Amino acid sequence: MLNHHIAYVPIKWSMLPIKTLRFVIELEIIANFYRENKIEGTVVCLKSTVTVLERHQNHIWLKRDNDARTSPYHNDYIAILVSCILPGP
């Protein structure tokens, strides 16, 4: 079952139409879930920015592959709502 979750994504992606952004992210998460039986580790590449999905508290974080931080910094990431195969909050 799909539930809605907050996902932190690179601010660079805010230039994309939100429907397109959600669609690509959701498609990649579902594909990774069916391959690996988990969502962690999902790789999404948009606008030459590569991210790897991590869990941050109860949220999804599409962390840039070169980001050494341990939490999404507000100047580098934006929050969007995505549908995802995860238990509800």
Short mmCIF file of the N, C-alpha and C atoms (twelve columns), coordinates in Angstrom:
data_MODEL
# 
_entry.id   MODEL 
# 
loop_
_atom_site.group_PDB 
_atom_site.id 
_atom_site.type_symbol 
_atom_site.label_atom_id 
_atom_site.label_alt_id 
_atom_site.label_comp_id 
_atom_site.label_asym_id 
_atom_site.label_seq_id 
_atom_site.Cartn_x 
_atom_site.Cartn_y 
_atom_site.Cartn_z 
_atom_site.pdbx_PDB_model_num 
ATOM 1   N N  . MET A 1  0.839  -1.186 0.000   1 
ATOM 2   C CA . MET A 1  0.000  0.000  0.000   1 
ATOM 3   C C  . MET A 1  0.884  1.249  0.000   1 
ATOM 4   N N  . LEU A 2  0.473  2.238  -0.754  1 
ATOM 5   C CA . LEU A 2  1.231  3.483  -0.831  1 
ATOM 6   C C  . LEU A 2  0.744  4.470  0.220   1 
ATOM 7   N N  . ASN A 3  1.673  5.110  0.868   1 
ATOM 8   C CA . ASN A 3  1.388  6.159  1.840   1 
ATOM 9   C C  . ASN A 3  2.144  7.408  1.420   1 
ATOM 10  N N  . HIS A 4  1.688  8.549  1.887   1 
ATOM 11  C CA . HIS A 4  2.360  9.805  1.566   1 
ATOM 12  C C  . HIS A 4  3.414  10.105 2.625   1 
ATOM 13  N N  . HIS A 5  4.582  10.516 2.148   1 
ATOM 14  C CA . HIS A 5  5.696  10.817 3.035   1 
ATOM 15  C C  . HIS A 5  6.404  12.082 2.575   1 
ATOM 16  N N  . ILE A 6  7.010  12.767 3.525   1 
ATOM 17  C CA . ILE A 6  7.857  13.910 3.191   1 
ATOM 18  C C  . ILE A 6  9.179  13.369 2.667   1 
ATOM 19  N N  . ALA A 7  9.616  13.939 1.557   1 
ATOM 20  C CA . ALA A 7  10.916 13.575 0.986   1 
ATOM 21  C C  . ALA A 7  11.734 14.850 0.824   1 
ATOM 22  N N  . TYR A 8  12.953 14.808 1.321   1 
ATOM 23  C CA . TYR A 8  13.877 15.923 1.128   1 
ATOM 24  C C  . TYR A 8  14.667 15.648 -0.146  1 
ATOM 25  N N  . VAL A 9  14.611 16.593 -1.078  1 
ATOM 26  C CA . VAL A 9  15.282 16.438 -2.371  1 
ATOM 27  C C  . VAL A 9  16.189 17.644 -2.606  1 
ATOM 28  N N  . PRO A 10 17.221 17.476 -3.435  1 
ATOM 29  C CA . PRO A 10 18.120 18.608 -3.701  1 
ATOM 30  C C  . PRO A 10 17.358 19.821 -4.233  1 
ATOM 31  N N  . ILE A 11 17.711 20.979 -3.743  1 
ATOM 32  C CA . ILE A 11 17.026 22.214 -4.136  1 
ATOM 33  C C  . ILE A 11 17.146 22.457 -5.641  1 
ATOM 34  N N  . LYS A 12 18.189 21.939 -6.245  1 
ATOM 35  C CA . LYS A 12 18.376 22.068 -7.692  1 
ATOM 36  C C  . LYS A 12 17.184 21.480 -8.454  1 
ATOM 37  N N  . TRP A 13 16.543 20.479 -7.885  1 
ATOM 38  C CA . TRP A 13 15.410 19.827 -8.544  1 
ATOM 39  C C  . TRP A 13 14.134 20.656 -8.471  1 
ATOM 40  N N  . SER A 14 14.132 21.736 -7.699  1 
ATOM 41  C CA . SER A 14 12.919 22.561 -7.569  1 
ATOM 42  C C  . SER A 14 12.556 23.250 -8.880  1 
ATOM 43  N N  . MET A 15 13.471 23.263 -9.841  1 
ATOM 44  C CA . MET A 15 13.186 23.851 -11.153 1 
ATOM 45  C C  . MET A 15 12.308 22.938 -12.011 1 
ATOM 46  N N  . LEU A 16 12.216 21.671 -11.640 1 
ATOM 47  C CA . LEU A 16 11.408 20.715 -12.397 1 
ATOM 48  C C  . LEU A 16 9.937  20.841 -12.011 1 
ATOM 49  N N  . PRO A 17 9.024  20.530 -12.926 1 
ATOM 50  C CA . PRO A 17 7.604  20.509 -12.553 1 
ATOM 51  C C  . PRO A 17 7.382  19.477 -11.440 1 
ATOM 52  N N  . ILE A 18 6.612  19.839 -10.434 1 
ATOM 53  C CA . ILE A 18 6.435  18.978 -9.260  1 
ATOM 54  C C  . ILE A 18 5.853  17.616 -9.634  1 
ATOM 55  N N  . LYS A 19 4.931  17.579 -10.584 1 
ATOM 56  C CA . LYS A 19 4.348  16.291 -10.986 1 
ATOM 57  C C  . LYS A 19 5.401  15.381 -11.610 1 
ATOM 58  N N  . THR A 20 6.265  15.952 -12.417 1 
ATOM 59  C CA . THR A 20 7.347  15.175 -13.032 1 
ATOM 60  C C  . THR A 20 8.309  14.677 -11.968 1 
ATOM 61  N N  . LEU A 21 8.674  15.549 -11.052 1 
ATOM 62  C CA . LEU A 21 9.593  15.193 -9.979  1 
ATOM 63  C C  . LEU A 21 9.036  14.051 -9.140  1 
ATOM 64  N N  . ARG A 22 7.800  14.180 -8.719  1 
ATOM 65  C CA . ARG A 22 7.169  13.113 -7.926  1 
ATOM 66  C C  . ARG A 22 7.116  11.807 -8.706  1 
ATOM 67  N N  . PHE A 23 6.716  11.884 -9.975  1 
ATOM 68  C CA . PHE A 23 6.578  10.685 -10.793 1 
ATOM 69  C C  . PHE A 23 7.904  9.935  -10.899 1 
ATOM 70  N N  . VAL A 24 8.977  10.644 -11.205 1 
ATOM 71  C CA . VAL A 24 10.290 10.007 -11.356 1 
ATOM 72  C C  . VAL A 24 10.741 9.385  -10.040 1 
ATOM 73  N N  . ILE A 25 10.619 10.118 -8.955  1 
ATOM 74  C CA . ILE A 25 11.045 9.609  -7.645  1 
ATOM 75  C C  . ILE A 25 10.233 8.378  -7.260  1 
ATOM 76  N N  . GLU A 26 8.920  8.458  -7.386  1 
ATOM 77  C CA . GLU A 26 8.063  7.332  -7.018  1 
ATOM 78  C C  . GLU A 26 8.360  6.107  -7.875  1 
ATOM 79  N N  . LEU A 27 8.578  6.311  -9.168  1 
ATOM 80  C CA . LEU A 27 8.889  5.203  -10.071 1 
ATOM 81  C C  . LEU A 27 10.196 4.517  -9.679  1 
ATOM 82  N N  . GLU A 28 11.209 5.299  -9.367  1 
ATOM 83  C CA . GLU A 28 12.505 4.732  -8.971  1 
ATOM 84  C C  . GLU A 28 12.413 3.998  -7.633  1 
ATOM 85  N N  . ILE A 29 11.656 4.553  -6.689  1 
ATOM 86  C CA . ILE A 29 11.493 3.894  -5.388  1 
ATOM 87  C C  . ILE A 29 10.794 2.551  -5.559  1 
ATOM 88  N N  . ILE A 30 9.724  2.523  -6.334  1 
ATOM 89  C CA . ILE A 30 8.984  1.275  -6.549  1 
ATOM 90  C C  . ILE A 30 9.865  0.246  -7.253  1 
ATOM 91  N N  . ALA A 31 10.606 0.677  -8.272  1 
ATOM 92  C CA . ALA A 31 11.489 -0.248 -8.994  1 
ATOM 93  C C  . ALA A 31 12.540 -0.836 -8.055  1 
ATOM 94  N N  . ASN A 32 13.136 0.004  -7.203  1 
ATOM 95  C CA . ASN A 32 14.139 -0.486 -6.258  1 
ATOM 96  C C  . ASN A 32 13.513 -1.425 -5.239  1 
ATOM 97  N N  . PHE A 33 12.295 -1.118 -4.797  1 
ATOM 98  C CA . PHE A 33 11.618 -1.977 -3.826  1 
ATOM 99  C C  . PHE A 33 11.400 -3.374 -4.406  1 
ATOM 100 N N  . TYR A 34 10.979 -3.451 -5.647  1 
ATOM 101 C CA . TYR A 34 10.745 -4.757 -6.260  1 
ATOM 102 C C  . TYR A 34 12.044 -5.508 -6.537  1 
ATOM 103 N N  . ARG A 35 13.143 -4.794 -6.785  1 
ATOM 104 C CA . ARG A 35 14.443 -5.444 -7.007  1 
ATOM 105 C C  . ARG A 35 15.086 -5.885 -5.697  1 
ATOM 106 N N  . GLU A 36 15.057 -4.993 -4.702  1 
ATOM 107 C CA . GLU A 36 15.827 -5.199 -3.472  1 
ATOM 108 C C  . GLU A 36 14.971 -5.493 -2.237  1 
ATOM 109 N N  . ASN A 37 13.659 -5.347 -2.360  1 
ATOM 110 C CA . ASN A 37 12.725 -5.523 -1.246  1 
ATOM 111 C C  . ASN A 37 12.957 -4.487 -0.136  1 
ATOM 112 N N  . LYS A 38 13.454 -3.322 -0.528  1 
ATOM 113 C CA . LYS A 38 13.633 -2.200 0.393   1 
ATOM 114 C C  . LYS A 38 13.718 -0.930 -0.444  1 
ATOM 115 N N  . ILE A 39 13.487 0.207  0.192   1 
ATOM 116 C CA . ILE A 39 13.581 1.465  -0.551  1 
ATOM 117 C C  . ILE A 39 14.929 2.141  -0.343  1 
ATOM 118 N N  . GLU A 40 15.582 1.856  0.772   1 
ATOM 119 C CA . GLU A 40 16.884 2.447  1.049   1 
ATOM 120 C C  . GLU A 40 17.858 2.042  -0.053  1 
ATOM 121 N N  . GLY A 41 18.663 2.990  -0.485  1 
ATOM 122 C CA . GLY A 41 19.623 2.704  -1.540  1 
ATOM 123 C C  . GLY A 41 19.121 3.027  -2.939  1 
ATOM 124 N N  . THR A 42 17.855 3.453  -3.047  1 
ATOM 125 C CA . THR A 42 17.330 3.850  -4.354  1 
ATOM 126 C C  . THR A 42 18.168 4.998  -4.899  1 
ATOM 127 N N  . VAL A 43 18.603 4.876  -6.133  1 
ATOM 128 C CA . VAL A 43 19.400 5.915  -6.783  1 
ATOM 129 C C  . VAL A 43 18.506 6.680  -7.747  1 
ATOM 130 N N  . VAL A 44 18.528 8.008  -7.634  1 
ATOM 131 C CA . VAL A 44 17.779 8.874  -8.549  1 
ATOM 132 C C  . VAL A 44 18.759 9.904  -9.094  1 
ATOM 133 N N  . CYS A 45 18.788 10.039 -10.416 1 
ATOM 134 C CA . CYS A 45 19.664 11.020 -11.063 1 
ATOM 135 C C  . CYS A 45 18.814 11.951 -11.914 1 
ATOM 136 N N  . LEU A 46 18.817 13.224 -11.564 1 
ATOM 137 C CA . LEU A 46 18.087 14.255 -12.305 1 
ATOM 138 C C  . LEU A 46 18.955 15.500 -12.388 1 
ATOM 139 N N  . LYS A 47 18.927 16.156 -13.535 1 
ATOM 140 C CA . LYS A 47 19.675 17.404 -13.730 1 
ATOM 141 C C  . LYS A 47 21.131 17.256 -13.285 1 
ATOM 142 N N  . SER A 48 21.744 16.144 -13.650 1 
ATOM 143 C CA . SER A 48 23.140 15.803 -13.347 1 
ATOM 144 C C  . SER A 48 23.446 15.741 -11.845 1 
ATOM 145 N N  . THR A 49 22.427 15.553 -11.032 1 
ATOM 146 C CA . THR A 49 22.602 15.374 -9.593  1 
ATOM 147 C C  . THR A 49 22.198 13.952 -9.226  1 
ATOM 148 N N  . VAL A 50 23.148 13.196 -8.684  1 
ATOM 149 C CA . VAL A 50 22.904 11.811 -8.293  1 
ATOM 150 C C  . VAL A 50 22.603 11.778 -6.799  1 
ATOM 151 N N  . THR A 51 21.520 11.079 -6.440  1 
ATOM 152 C CA . THR A 51 21.148 10.950 -5.028  1 
ATOM 153 C C  . THR A 51 20.957 9.482  -4.680  1 
ATOM 154 N N  . VAL A 52 21.097 9.195  -3.390  1 
ATOM 155 C CA . VAL A 52 20.831 7.864  -2.860  1 
ATOM 156 C C  . VAL A 52 19.852 8.034  -1.709  1 
ATOM 157 N N  . LEU A 53 18.787 7.243  -1.727  1 
ATOM 158 C CA . LEU A 53 17.744 7.377  -0.713  1 
ATOM 159 C C  . LEU A 53 18.209 6.830  0.627   1 
ATOM 160 N N  . GLU A 54 18.041 7.643  1.646   1 
ATOM 161 C CA . GLU A 54 18.272 7.260  3.039   1 
ATOM 162 C C  . GLU A 54 17.023 7.618  3.824   1 
ATOM 163 N N  . ARG A 55 16.870 7.010  4.993   1 
ATOM 164 C CA . ARG A 55 15.805 7.412  5.907   1 
ATOM 165 C C  . ARG A 55 16.389 8.430  6.873   1 
ATOM 166 N N  . HIS A 56 15.656 9.503  7.096   1 
ATOM 167 C CA . HIS A 56 16.059 10.511 8.078   1 
ATOM 168 C C  . HIS A 56 14.873 10.714 9.002   1 
ATOM 169 N N  . GLN A 57 14.998 10.219 10.228  1 
ATOM 170 C CA . GLN A 57 13.889 10.191 11.175  1 
ATOM 171 C C  . GLN A 57 12.739 9.440  10.502  1 
ATOM 172 N N  . ASN A 58 11.568 10.028 10.369  1 
ATOM 173 C CA . ASN A 58 10.448 9.348  9.712   1 
ATOM 174 C C  . ASN A 58 10.262 9.806  8.274   1 
ATOM 175 N N  . HIS A 59 11.278 10.404 7.702   1 
ATOM 176 C CA . HIS A 59 11.163 10.966 6.362   1 
ATOM 177 C C  . HIS A 59 12.130 10.288 5.395   1 
ATOM 178 N N  . ILE A 60 11.928 10.591 4.128   1 
ATOM 179 C CA . ILE A 60 12.795 10.105 3.060   1 
ATOM 180 C C  . ILE A 60 13.775 11.224 2.722   1 
ATOM 181 N N  . TRP A 61 15.024 10.861 2.546   1 
ATOM 182 C CA . TRP A 61 16.030 11.844 2.172   1 
ATOM 183 C C  . TRP A 61 16.753 11.341 0.933   1 
ATOM 184 N N  . LEU A 62 16.596 12.052 -0.158  1 
ATOM 185 C CA . LEU A 62 17.349 11.748 -1.368  1 
ATOM 186 C C  . LEU A 62 18.642 12.556 -1.282  1 
ATOM 187 N N  . LYS A 63 19.607 11.940 -0.636  1 
ATOM 188 C CA . LYS A 63 20.873 12.590 -0.284  1 
ATOM 189 C C  . LYS A 63 21.821 12.600 -1.485  1 
ATOM 190 N N  . ARG A 64 22.336 13.776 -1.798  1 
ATOM 191 C CA . ARG A 64 23.324 13.860 -2.873  1 
ATOM 192 C C  . ARG A 64 24.497 12.933 -2.552  1 
ATOM 193 N N  . ASP A 65 25.006 12.277 -3.571  1 
ATOM 194 C CA . ASP A 65 26.057 11.282 -3.340  1 
ATOM 195 C C  . ASP A 65 27.342 11.882 -2.776  1 
ATOM 196 N N  . ASN A 66 27.546 13.178 -2.916  1 
ATOM 197 C CA . ASN A 66 28.760 13.814 -2.383  1 
ATOM 198 C C  . ASN A 66 28.500 14.610 -1.103  1 
ATOM 199 N N  . ASP A 67 27.351 14.430 -0.491  1 
ATOM 200 C CA . ASP A 67 26.978 15.172 0.719   1 
ATOM 201 C C  . ASP A 67 27.446 14.405 1.953   1 
ATOM 202 N N  . ALA A 68 28.318 15.021 2.738   1 
ATOM 203 C CA . ALA A 68 28.859 14.370 3.932   1 
ATOM 204 C C  . ALA A 68 28.005 14.617 5.177   1 
ATOM 205 N N  . ARG A 69 26.984 15.457 5.068   1 
ATOM 206 C CA . ARG A 69 26.152 15.779 6.236   1 
ATOM 207 C C  . ARG A 69 25.345 14.561 6.694   1 
ATOM 208 N N  . THR A 70 24.876 14.643 7.929   1 
ATOM 209 C CA . THR A 70 24.068 13.553 8.478   1 
ATOM 210 C C  . THR A 70 22.584 13.895 8.528   1 
ATOM 211 N N  . SER A 71 22.220 15.096 8.084   1 
ATOM 212 C CA . SER A 71 20.807 15.477 7.988   1 
ATOM 213 C C  . SER A 71 20.662 16.493 6.853   1 
ATOM 214 N N  . PRO A 72 19.463 16.568 6.271   1 
ATOM 215 C CA . PRO A 72 19.272 17.496 5.146   1 
ATOM 216 C C  . PRO A 72 19.316 18.950 5.605   1 
ATOM 217 N N  . TYR A 73 20.222 19.723 5.058   1 
ATOM 218 C CA . TYR A 73 20.401 21.128 5.407   1 
ATOM 219 C C  . TYR A 73 19.406 21.964 4.620   1 
ATOM 220 N N  . HIS A 74 18.717 22.873 5.283   1 
ATOM 221 C CA . HIS A 74 17.604 23.602 4.665   1 
ATOM 222 C C  . HIS A 74 17.996 24.455 3.462   1 
ATOM 223 N N  . ASN A 75 19.249 24.846 3.340   1 
ATOM 224 C CA . ASN A 75 19.667 25.631 2.174   1 
ATOM 225 C C  . ASN A 75 19.965 24.764 0.955   1 
ATOM 226 N N  . ASP A 76 20.079 23.453 1.156   1 
ATOM 227 C CA . ASP A 76 20.450 22.543 0.074   1 
ATOM 228 C C  . ASP A 76 19.327 21.614 -0.366  1 
ATOM 229 N N  . TYR A 77 18.283 21.486 0.445   1 
ATOM 230 C CA . TYR A 77 17.205 20.544 0.160   1 
ATOM 231 C C  . TYR A 77 15.851 21.213 0.349   1 
ATOM 232 N N  . ILE A 78 14.857 20.715 -0.388  1 
ATOM 233 C CA . ILE A 78 13.476 21.151 -0.197  1 
ATOM 234 C C  . ILE A 78 12.640 19.927 0.159   1 
ATOM 235 N N  . ALA A 79 11.536 20.151 0.821   1 
ATOM 236 C CA . ALA A 79 10.635 19.057 1.190   1 
ATOM 237 C C  . ALA A 79 9.485  18.993 0.190   1 
ATOM 238 N N  . ILE A 80 9.214  17.779 -0.280  1 
ATOM 239 C CA . ILE A 80 8.051  17.543 -1.131  1 
ATOM 240 C C  . ILE A 80 7.308  16.337 -0.579  1 
ATOM 241 N N  . LEU A 81 6.093  16.147 -1.023  1 
ATOM 242 C CA . LEU A 81 5.295  15.001 -0.603  1 
ATOM 243 C C  . LEU A 81 5.301  13.969 -1.720  1 
ATOM 244 N N  . VAL A 82 5.653  12.716 -1.383  1 
ATOM 245 C CA . VAL A 82 5.649  11.637 -2.373  1 
ATOM 246 C C  . VAL A 82 4.871  10.447 -1.824  1 
ATOM 247 N N  . SER A 83 4.373  9.632  -2.733  1 
ATOM 248 C CA . SER A 83 3.755  8.362  -2.356  1 
ATOM 249 C C  . SER A 83 4.857  7.319  -2.328  1 
ATOM 250 N N  . CYS A 84 4.817  6.449  -1.317  1 
ATOM 251 C CA . CYS A 84 5.916  5.509  -1.148  1 
ATOM 252 C C  . CYS A 84 5.445  4.253  -0.441  1 
ATOM 253 N N  . ILE A 85 6.116  3.144  -0.731  1 
ATOM 254 C CA . ILE A 85 5.820  1.878  -0.067  1 
ATOM 255 C C  . ILE A 85 6.531  1.881  1.281   1 
ATOM 256 N N  . LEU A 86 5.875  2.414  2.253   1 
ATOM 257 C CA . LEU A 86 6.381  2.461  3.627   1 
ATOM 258 C C  . LEU A 86 5.180  2.455  4.548   1 
ATOM 259 N N  . PRO A 87 5.345  1.990  5.766   1 
ATOM 260 C CA . PRO A 87 4.249  2.133  6.727   1 
ATOM 261 C C  . PRO A 87 3.931  3.605  6.937   1 
ATOM 262 N N  . GLY A 88 2.709  3.900  7.239   1 
ATOM 263 C CA . GLY A 88 2.306  5.283  7.488   1 
ATOM 264 C C  . GLY A 88 2.991  5.853  8.710   1 
ATOM 265 N N  . PRO A 89 3.032  7.190  8.829   1 
ATOM 266 C CA . PRO A 89 3.705  7.830  9.971   1 
ATOM 267 C C  . PRO A 89 2.986  7.565  11.280  1 
# 
